[in-house]
Backbone as a ProteinNet text record, in pm:
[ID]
protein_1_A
[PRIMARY]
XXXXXXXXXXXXXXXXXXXXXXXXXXXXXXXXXXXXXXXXXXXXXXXXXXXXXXXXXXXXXXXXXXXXXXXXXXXXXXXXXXXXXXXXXXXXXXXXXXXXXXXXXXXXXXXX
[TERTIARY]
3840.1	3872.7	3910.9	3784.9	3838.4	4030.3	4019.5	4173.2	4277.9	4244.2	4383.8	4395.7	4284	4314.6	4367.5	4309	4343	4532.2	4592.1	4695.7	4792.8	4710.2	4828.1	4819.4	4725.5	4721.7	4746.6	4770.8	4827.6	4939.5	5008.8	5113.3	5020.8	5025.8	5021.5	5097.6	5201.9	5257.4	5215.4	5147	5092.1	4942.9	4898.6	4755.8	4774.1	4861.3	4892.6	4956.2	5011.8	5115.1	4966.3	4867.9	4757.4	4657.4	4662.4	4543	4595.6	4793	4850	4883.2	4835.2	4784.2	4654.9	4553.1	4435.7	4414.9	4511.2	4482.1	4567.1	4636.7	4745.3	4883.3	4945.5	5058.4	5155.6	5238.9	5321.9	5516.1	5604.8	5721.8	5815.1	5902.8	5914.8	5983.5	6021.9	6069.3	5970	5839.3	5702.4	5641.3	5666.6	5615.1	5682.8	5824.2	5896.1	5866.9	5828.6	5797.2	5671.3	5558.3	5451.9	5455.9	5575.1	5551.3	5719.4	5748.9	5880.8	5962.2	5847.1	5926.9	5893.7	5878.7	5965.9	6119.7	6148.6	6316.8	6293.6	6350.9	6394.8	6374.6	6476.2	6467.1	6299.2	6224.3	6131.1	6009.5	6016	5932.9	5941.7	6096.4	6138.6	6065.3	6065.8	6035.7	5870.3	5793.9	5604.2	5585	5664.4	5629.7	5635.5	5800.9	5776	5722.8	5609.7	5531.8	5418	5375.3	5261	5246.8	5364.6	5356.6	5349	5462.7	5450.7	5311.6	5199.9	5053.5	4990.6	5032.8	4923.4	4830.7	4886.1	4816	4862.5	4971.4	5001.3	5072.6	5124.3	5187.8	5308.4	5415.2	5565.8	5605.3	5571	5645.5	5751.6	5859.9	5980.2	6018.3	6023	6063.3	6152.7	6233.2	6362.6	6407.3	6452.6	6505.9	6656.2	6700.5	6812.1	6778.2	6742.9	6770.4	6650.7	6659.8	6498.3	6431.8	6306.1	6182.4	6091.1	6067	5979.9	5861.4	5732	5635.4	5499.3	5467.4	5379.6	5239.7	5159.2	5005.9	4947.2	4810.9	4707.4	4677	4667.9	4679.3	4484.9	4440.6	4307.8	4223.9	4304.6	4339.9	4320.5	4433.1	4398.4	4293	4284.4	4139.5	4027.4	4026.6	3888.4	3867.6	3991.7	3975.6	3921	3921.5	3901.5	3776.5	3672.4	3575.7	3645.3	3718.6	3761.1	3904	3996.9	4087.7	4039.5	3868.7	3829.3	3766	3741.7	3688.5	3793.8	3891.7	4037.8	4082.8	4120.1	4176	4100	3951.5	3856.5	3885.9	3893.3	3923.2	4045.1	4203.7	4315.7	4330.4	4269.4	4214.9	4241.9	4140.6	4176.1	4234.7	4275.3	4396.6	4548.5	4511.9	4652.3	4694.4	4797	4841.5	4883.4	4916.4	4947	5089.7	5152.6	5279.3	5317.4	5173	5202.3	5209.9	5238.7	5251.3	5120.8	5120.7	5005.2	4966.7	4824.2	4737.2	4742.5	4697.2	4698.8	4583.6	4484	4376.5	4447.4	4466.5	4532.4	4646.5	4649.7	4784.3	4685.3	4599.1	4489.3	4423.2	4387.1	4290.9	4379.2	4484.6	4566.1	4607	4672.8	4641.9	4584.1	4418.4	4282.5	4282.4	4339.5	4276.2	4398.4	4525.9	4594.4	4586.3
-5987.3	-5933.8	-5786.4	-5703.5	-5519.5	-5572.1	-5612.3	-5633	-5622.6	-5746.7	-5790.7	-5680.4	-5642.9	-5518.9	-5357.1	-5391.5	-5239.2	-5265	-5389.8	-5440.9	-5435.3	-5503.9	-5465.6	-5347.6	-5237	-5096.2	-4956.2	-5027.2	-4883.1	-4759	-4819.1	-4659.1	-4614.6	-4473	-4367.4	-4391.7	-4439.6	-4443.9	-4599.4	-4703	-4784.8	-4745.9	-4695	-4620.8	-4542.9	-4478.5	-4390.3	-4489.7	-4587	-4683.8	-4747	-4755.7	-4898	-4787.1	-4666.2	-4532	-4538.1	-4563.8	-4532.8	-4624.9	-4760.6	-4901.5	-4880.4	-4858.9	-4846.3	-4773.2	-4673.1	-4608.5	-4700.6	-4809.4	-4901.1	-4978	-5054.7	-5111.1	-4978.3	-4989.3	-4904.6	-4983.9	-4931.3	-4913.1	-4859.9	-4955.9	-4860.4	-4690.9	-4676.4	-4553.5	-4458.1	-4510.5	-4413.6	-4384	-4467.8	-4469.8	-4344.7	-4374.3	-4278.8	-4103.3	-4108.7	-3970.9	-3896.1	-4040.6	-3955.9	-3937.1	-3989.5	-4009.3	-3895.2	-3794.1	-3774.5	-3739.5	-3713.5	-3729.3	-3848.9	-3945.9	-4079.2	-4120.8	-4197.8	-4244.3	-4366.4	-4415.4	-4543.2	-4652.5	-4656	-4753.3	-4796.2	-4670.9	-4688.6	-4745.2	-4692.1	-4735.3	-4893	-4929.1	-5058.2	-5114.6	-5073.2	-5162.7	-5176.9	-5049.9	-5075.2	-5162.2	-5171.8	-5256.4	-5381.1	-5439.6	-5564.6	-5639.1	-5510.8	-5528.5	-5591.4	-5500.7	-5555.1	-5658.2	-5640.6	-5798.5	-5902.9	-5900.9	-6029.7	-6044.6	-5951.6	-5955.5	-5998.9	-6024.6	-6054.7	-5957.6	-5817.6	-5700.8	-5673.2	-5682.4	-5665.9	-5751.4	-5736.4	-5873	-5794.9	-5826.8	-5779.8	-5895.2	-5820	-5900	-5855.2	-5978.7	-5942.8	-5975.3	-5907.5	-5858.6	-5961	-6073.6	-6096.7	-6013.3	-5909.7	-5831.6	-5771	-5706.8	-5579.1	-5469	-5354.8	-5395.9	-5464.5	-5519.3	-5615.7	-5471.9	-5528.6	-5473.7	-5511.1	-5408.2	-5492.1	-5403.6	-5425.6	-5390.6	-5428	-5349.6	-5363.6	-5351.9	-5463.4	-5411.2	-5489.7	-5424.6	-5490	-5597.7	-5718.5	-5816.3	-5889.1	-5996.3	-6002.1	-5955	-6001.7	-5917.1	-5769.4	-5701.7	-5588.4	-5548.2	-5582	-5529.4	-5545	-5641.1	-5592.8	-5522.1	-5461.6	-5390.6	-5265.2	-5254.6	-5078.1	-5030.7	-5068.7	-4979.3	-4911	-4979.3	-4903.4	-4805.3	-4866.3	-4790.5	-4627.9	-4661.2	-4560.5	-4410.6	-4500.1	-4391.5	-4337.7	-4440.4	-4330.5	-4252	-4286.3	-4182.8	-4042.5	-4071.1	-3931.5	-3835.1	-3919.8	-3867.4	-3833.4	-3889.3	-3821.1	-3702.7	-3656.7	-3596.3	-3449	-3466.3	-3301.6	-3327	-3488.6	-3478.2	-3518.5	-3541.8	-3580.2	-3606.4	-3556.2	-3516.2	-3608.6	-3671.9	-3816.4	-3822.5	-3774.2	-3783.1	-3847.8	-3826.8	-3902.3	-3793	-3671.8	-3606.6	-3495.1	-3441.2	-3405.9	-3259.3	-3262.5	-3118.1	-3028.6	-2898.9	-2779.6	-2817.3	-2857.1	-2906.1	-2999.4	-3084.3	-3144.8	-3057.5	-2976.2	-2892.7	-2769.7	-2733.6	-2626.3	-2691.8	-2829.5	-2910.2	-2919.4	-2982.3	-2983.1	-2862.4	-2746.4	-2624.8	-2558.4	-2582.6	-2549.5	-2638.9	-2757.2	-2838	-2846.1	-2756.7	-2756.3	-2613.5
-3654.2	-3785.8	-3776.2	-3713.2	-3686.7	-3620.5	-3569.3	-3481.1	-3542.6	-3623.5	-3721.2	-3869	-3894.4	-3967.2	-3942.3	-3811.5	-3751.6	-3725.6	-3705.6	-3635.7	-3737.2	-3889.4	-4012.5	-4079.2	-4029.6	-4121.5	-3984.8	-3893.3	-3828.9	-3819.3	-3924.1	-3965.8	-4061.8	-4029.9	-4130	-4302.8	-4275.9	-4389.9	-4491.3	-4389.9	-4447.8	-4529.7	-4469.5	-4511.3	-4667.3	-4659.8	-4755.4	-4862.2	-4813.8	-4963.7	-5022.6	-4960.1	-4934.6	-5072.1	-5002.3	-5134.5	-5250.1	-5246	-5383.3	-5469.2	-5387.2	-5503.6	-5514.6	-5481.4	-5526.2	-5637.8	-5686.8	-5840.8	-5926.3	-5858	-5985.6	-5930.3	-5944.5	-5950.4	-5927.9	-5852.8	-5851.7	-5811.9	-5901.1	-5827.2	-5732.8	-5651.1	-5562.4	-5574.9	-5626.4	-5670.3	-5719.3	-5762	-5816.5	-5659.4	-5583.9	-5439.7	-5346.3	-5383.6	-5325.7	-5392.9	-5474.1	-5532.9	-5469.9	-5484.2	-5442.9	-5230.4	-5192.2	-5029.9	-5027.6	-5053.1	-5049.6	-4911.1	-4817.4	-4652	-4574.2	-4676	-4631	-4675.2	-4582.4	-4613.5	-4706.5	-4779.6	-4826.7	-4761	-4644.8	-4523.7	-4471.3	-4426.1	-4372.7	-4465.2	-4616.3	-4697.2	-4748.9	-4765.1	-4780.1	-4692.5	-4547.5	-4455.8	-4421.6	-4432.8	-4470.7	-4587.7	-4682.9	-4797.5	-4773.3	-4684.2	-4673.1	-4558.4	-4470.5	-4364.2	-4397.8	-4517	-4585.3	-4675.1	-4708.1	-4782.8	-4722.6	-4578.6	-4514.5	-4449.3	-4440.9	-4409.1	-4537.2	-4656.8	-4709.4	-4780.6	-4742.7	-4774.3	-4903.7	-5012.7	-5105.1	-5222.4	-5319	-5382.1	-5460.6	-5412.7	-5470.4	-5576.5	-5702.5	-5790	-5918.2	-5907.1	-5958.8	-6073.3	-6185.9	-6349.8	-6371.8	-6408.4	-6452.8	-6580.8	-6554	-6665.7	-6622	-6662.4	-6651.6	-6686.4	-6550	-6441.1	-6412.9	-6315.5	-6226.6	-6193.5	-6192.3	-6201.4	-6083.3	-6011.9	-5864	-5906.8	-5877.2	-5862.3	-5773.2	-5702.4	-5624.8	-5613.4	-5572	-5605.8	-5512.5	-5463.6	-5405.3	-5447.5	-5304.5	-5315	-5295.5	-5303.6	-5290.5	-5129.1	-5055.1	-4913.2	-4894.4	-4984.5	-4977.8	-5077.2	-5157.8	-5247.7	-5140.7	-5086.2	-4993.8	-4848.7	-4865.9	-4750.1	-4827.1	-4967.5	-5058.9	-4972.2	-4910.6	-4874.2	-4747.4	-4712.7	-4557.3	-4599	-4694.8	-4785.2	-4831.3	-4886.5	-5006.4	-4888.6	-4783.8	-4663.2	-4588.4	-4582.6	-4493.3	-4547.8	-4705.6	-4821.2	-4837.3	-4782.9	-4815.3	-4737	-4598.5	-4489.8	-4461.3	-4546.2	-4527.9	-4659.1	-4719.1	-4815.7	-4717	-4591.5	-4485.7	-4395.6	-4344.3	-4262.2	-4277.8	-4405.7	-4387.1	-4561	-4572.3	-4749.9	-4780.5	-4909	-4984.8	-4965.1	-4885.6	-4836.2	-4718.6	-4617.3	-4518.7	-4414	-4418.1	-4326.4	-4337.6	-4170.4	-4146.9	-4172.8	-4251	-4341	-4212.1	-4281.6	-4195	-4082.4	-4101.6	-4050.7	-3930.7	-3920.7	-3813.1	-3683.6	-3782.2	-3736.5	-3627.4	-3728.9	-3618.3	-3523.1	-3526.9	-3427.6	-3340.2	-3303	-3191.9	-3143.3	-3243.9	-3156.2	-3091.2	-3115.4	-3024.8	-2905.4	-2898.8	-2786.3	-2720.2	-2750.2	-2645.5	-2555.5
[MASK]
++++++++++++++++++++++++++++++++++++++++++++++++++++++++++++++++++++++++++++++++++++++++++++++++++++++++++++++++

């Protein structure tokens, strides 16, 4: 089980999409705001990583225009205790963008 979770949540940028369903449903374009040095391409492509895991649930509006929205799936709802502790913890390493806090930035400078 540690395996296959560690196996579908190892980007950084998955971690971070996984904290910003935990406050709600989001679109992709609300996604793209709060992650803004991600590309399109790459976010398209963590989304439909996680979906094809089971980790989330993409569902589609029939309207004009269509409406996609994304949310934690029962899968991912129970990963929230391990979600609610990485998020604390990317809190000083790492900003809701995905890219890495000053803190990360000084730790590797000391240990090089």
């Amino acid at each position: 089980m540690k395996r296959a979770v560690t196996q579908k949540t190892t980007s950084t940028r998955k971690v971070v999409i996984m904290c910003h369903l935990i406050k709600g449903e989001r679109r992709t374009s609300e996604l793209k705001k709060l992650m803004p040095n991600i590309t399109q391409k790459m976010l398209t492509q963590q989304l439909r990583e996680l979906e094809a895991d089971g980790v989330i649930i993409r569902t589609v509006y029939e309207q004009v225009p269509p409406k996609v929205v994304y949310s934690l799936s029962d899968y991912g709802w129970s990963l929230q205790p391990i979600l609610d502790a990485m998020c604390a913890w990317g809190g000083g390493a790492y900003r809701t963008d995905g890219r890495r806090s000053d803190f990360l930035k000084k730790r590797k400078d000391s240990t090089s």
